[in-house]
mmCIF file with all atom_site columns, C-alpha atoms in Angstrom:
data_model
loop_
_atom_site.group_PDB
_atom_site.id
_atom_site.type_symbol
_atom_site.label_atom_id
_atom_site.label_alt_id
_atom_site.label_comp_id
_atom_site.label_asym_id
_atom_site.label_entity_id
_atom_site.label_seq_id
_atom_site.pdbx_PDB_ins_code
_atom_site.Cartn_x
_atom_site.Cartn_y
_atom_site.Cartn_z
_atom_site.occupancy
_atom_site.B_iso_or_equiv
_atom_site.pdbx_formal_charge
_atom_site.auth_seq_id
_atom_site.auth_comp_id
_atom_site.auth_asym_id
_atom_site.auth_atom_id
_atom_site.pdbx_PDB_model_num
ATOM 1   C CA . UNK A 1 1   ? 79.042  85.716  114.438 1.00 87.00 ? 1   UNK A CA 1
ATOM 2   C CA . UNK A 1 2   ? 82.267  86.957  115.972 1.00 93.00 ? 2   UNK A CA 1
ATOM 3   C CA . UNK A 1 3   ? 85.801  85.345  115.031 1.00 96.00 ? 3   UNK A CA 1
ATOM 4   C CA . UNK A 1 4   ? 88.180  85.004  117.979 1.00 97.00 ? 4   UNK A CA 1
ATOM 5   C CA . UNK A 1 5   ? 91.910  85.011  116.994 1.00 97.00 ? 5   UNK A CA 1
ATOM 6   C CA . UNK A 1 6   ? 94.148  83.748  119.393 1.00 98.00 ? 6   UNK A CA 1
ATOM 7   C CA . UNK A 1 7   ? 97.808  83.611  120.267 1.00 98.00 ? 7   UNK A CA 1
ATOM 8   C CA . UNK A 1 8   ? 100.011 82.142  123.402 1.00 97.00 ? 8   UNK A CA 1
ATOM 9   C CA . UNK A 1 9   ? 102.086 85.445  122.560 1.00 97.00 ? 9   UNK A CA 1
ATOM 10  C CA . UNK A 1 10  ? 99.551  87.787  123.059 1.00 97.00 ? 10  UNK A CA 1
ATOM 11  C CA . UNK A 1 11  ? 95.383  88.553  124.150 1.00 97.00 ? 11  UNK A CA 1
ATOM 12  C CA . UNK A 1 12  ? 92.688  87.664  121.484 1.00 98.00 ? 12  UNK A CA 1
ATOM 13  C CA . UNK A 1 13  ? 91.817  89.594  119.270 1.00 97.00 ? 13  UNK A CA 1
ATOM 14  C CA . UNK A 1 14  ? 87.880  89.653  118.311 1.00 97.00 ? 14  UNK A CA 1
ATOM 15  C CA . UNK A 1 15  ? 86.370  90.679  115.456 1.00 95.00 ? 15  UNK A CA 1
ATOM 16  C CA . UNK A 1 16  ? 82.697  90.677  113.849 1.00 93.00 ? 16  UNK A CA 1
ATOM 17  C CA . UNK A 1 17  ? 82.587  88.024  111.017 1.00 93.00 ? 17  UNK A CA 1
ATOM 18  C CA . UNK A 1 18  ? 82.872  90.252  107.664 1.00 91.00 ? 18  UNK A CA 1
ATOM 19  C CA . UNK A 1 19  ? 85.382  92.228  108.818 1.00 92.00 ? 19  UNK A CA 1
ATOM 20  C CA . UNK A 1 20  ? 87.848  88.727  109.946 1.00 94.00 ? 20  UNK A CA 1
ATOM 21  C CA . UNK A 1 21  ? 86.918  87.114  106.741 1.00 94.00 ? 21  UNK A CA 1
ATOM 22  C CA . UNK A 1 22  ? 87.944  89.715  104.437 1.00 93.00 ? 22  UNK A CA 1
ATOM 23  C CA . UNK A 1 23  ? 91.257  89.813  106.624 1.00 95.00 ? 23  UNK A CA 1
ATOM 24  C CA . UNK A 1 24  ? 91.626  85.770  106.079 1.00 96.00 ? 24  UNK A CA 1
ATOM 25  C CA . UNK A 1 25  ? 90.736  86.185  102.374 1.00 95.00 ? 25  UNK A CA 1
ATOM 26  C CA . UNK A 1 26  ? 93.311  88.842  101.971 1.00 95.00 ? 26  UNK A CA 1
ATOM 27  C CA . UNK A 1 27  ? 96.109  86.582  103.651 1.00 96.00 ? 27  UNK A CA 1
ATOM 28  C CA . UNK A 1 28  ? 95.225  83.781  101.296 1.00 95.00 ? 28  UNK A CA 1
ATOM 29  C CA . UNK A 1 29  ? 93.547  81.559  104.124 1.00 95.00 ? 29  UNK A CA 1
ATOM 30  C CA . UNK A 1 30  ? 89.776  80.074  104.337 1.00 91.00 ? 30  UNK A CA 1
ATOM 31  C CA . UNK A 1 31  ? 87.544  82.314  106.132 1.00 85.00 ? 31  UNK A CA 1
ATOM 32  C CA . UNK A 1 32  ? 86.139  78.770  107.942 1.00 89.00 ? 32  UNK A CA 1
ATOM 33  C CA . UNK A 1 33  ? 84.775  78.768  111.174 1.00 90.00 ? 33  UNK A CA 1
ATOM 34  C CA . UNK A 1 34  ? 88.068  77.214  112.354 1.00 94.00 ? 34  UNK A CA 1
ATOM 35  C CA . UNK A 1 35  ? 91.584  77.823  111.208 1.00 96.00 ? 35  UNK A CA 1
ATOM 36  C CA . UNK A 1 36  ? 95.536  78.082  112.028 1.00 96.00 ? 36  UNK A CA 1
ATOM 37  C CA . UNK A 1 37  ? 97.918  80.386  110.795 1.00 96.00 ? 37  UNK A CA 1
ATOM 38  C CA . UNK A 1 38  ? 101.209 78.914  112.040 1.00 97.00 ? 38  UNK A CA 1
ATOM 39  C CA . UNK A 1 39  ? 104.140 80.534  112.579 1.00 97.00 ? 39  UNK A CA 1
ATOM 40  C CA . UNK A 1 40  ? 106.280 79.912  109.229 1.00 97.00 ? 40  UNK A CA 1
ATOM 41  C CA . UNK A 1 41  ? 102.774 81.381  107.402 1.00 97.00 ? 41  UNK A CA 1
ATOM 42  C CA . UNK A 1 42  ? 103.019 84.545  109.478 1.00 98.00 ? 42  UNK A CA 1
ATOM 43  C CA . UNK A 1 43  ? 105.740 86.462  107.301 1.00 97.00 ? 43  UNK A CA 1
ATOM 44  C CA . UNK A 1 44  ? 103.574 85.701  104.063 1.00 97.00 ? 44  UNK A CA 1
ATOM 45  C CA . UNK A 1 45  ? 100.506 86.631  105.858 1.00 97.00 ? 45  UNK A CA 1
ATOM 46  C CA . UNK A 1 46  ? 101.972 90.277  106.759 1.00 97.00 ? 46  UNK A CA 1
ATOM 47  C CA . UNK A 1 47  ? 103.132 90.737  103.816 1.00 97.00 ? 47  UNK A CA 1
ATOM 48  C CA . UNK A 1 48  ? 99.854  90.574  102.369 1.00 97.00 ? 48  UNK A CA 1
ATOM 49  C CA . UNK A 1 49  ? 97.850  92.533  104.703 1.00 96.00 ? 49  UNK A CA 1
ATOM 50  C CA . UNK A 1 50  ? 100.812 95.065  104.049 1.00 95.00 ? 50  UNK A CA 1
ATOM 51  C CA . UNK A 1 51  ? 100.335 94.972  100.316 1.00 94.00 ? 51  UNK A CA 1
ATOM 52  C CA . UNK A 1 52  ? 96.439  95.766  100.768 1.00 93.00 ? 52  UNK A CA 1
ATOM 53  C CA . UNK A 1 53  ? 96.631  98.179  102.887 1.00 91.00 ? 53  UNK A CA 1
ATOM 54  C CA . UNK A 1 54  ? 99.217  99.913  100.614 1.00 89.00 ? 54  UNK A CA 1
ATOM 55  C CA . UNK A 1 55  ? 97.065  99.364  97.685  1.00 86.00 ? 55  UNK A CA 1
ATOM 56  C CA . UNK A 1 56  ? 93.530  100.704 99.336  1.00 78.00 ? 56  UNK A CA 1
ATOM 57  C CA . UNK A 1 57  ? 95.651  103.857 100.946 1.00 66.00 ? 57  UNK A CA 1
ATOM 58  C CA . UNK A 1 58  ? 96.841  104.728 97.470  1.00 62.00 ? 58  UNK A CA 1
ATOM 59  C CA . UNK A 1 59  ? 93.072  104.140 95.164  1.00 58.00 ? 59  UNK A CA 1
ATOM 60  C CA . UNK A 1 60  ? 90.664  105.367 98.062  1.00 54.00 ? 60  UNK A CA 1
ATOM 61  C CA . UNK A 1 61  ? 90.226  108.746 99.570  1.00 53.00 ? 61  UNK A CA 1
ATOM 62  C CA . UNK A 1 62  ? 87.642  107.871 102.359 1.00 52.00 ? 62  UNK A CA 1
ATOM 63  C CA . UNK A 1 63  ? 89.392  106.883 105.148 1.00 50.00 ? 63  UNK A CA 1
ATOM 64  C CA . UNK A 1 64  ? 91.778  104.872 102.973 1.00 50.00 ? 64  UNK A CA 1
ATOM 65  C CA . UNK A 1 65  ? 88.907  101.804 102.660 1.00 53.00 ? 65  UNK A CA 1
ATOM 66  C CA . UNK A 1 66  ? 87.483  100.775 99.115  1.00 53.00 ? 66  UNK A CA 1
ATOM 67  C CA . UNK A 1 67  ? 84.467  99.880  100.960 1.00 52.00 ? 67  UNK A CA 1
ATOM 68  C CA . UNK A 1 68  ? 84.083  103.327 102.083 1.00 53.00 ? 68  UNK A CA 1
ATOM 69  C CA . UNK A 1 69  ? 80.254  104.849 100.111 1.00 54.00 ? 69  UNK A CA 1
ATOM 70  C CA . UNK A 1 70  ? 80.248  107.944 97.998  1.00 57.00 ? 70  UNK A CA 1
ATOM 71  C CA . UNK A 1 71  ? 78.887  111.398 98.309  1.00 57.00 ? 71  UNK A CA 1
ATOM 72  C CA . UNK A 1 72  ? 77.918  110.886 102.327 1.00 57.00 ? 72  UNK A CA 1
ATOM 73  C CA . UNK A 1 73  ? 77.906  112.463 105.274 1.00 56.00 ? 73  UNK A CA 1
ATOM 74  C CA . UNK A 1 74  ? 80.375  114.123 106.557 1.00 58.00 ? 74  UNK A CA 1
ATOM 75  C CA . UNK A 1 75  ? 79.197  112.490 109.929 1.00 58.00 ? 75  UNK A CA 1
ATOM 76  C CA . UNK A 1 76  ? 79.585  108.577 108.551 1.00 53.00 ? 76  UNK A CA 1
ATOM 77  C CA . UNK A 1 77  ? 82.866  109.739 107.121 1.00 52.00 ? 77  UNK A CA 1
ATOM 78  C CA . UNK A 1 78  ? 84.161  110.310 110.477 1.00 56.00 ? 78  UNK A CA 1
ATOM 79  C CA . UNK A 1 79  ? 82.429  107.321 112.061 1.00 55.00 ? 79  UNK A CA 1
ATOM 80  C CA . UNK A 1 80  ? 83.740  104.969 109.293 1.00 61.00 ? 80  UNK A CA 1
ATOM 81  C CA . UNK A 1 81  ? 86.174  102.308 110.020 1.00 72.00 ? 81  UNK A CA 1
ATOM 82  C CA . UNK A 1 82  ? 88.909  101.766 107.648 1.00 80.00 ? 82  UNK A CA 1
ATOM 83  C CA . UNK A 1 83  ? 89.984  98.415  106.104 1.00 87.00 ? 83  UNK A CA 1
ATOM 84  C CA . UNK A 1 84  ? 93.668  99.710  107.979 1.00 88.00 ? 84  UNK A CA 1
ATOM 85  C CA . UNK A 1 85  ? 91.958  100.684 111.155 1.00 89.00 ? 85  UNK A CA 1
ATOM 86  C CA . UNK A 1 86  ? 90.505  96.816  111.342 1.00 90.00 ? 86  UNK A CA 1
ATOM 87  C CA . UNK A 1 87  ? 93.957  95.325  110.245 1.00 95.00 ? 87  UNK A CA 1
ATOM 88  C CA . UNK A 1 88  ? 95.841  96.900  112.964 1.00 95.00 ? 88  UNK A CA 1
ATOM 89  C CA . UNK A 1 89  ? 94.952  94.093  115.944 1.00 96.00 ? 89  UNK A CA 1
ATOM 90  C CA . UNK A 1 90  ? 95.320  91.621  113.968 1.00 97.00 ? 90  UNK A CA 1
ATOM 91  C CA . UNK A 1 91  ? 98.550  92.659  112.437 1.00 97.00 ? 91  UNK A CA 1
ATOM 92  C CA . UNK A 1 92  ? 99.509  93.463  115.759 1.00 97.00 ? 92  UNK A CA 1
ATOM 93  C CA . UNK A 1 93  ? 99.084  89.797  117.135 1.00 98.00 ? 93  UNK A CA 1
ATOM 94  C CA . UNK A 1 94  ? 100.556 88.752  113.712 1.00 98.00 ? 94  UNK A CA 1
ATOM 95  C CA . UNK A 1 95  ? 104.262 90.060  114.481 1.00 98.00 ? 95  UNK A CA 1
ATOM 96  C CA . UNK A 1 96  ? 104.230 89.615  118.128 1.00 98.00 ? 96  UNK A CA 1
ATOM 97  C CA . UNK A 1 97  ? 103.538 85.713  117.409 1.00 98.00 ? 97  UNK A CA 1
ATOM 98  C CA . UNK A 1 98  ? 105.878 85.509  114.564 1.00 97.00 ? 98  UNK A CA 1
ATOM 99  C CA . UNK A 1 99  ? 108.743 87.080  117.189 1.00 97.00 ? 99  UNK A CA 1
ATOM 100 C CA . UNK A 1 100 ? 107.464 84.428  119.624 1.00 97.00 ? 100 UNK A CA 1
ATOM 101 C CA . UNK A 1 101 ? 106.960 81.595  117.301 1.00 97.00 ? 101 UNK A CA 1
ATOM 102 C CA . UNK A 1 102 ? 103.615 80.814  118.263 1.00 98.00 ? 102 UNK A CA 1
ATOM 103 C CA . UNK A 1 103 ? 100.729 80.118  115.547 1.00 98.00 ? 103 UNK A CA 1
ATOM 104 C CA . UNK A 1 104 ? 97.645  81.549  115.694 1.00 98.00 ? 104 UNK A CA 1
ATOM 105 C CA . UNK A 1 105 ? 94.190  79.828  115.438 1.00 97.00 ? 105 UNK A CA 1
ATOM 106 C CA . UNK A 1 106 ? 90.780  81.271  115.341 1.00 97.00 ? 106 UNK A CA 1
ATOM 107 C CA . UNK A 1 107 ? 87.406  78.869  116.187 1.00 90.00 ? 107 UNK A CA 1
ATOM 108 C CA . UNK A 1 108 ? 89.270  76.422  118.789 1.00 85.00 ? 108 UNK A CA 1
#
């Protein structure tokens, strides 16, 4: 299943289902099918996402993700996808709608 986040300030941003529910959990919202982040939650929201990413950049050497496996290849290393590499869209929507006021919604 893929999560669609969207914005009246900017495109959607898509993501695959594990990947936008650990985003939602981190942010403090339900990772339901259908949701709204409106624009007075935005600031609390970033500052969240911040605080992770801070936290897992600091603990974890591969690629800066907790999720990241031990002792592999050098070639999954490299293909890997950190938990700040998959925050960046949605981060990126984040402050765009918070400058434009707009909420953002994900499922409608």
């Amino acid at each position: 299943m893929l999560y669609r986040f969207k914005s009246q300030a900017t495109a959607d941003v898509v993501m695959l289902e594990a990947n936008a529910r650990q985003l939602l959990d981190i942010m403090g919202k339900s990772s339901a099918p259908k949701g709204i982040l409106t624009a007075g939650e935005i600031p609390g929201a970033l500052s969240a996402l911040e605080a992770a990413l801070q936290n897992d950049t600091t603990q974890n050497k591969h690629n800066h993700d907790s999720f990241a496996a031990e002792n592999h290849a050098e070639d999954a290393e490299r293909q890997h996808v950190g938990l700040h590499q998959r925050a960046k869209p949605l981060m990126d929507m984040l402050k765009r709608s918070a400058a434009d006021g707009k909420d953002v919604v994900w499922g409608v």
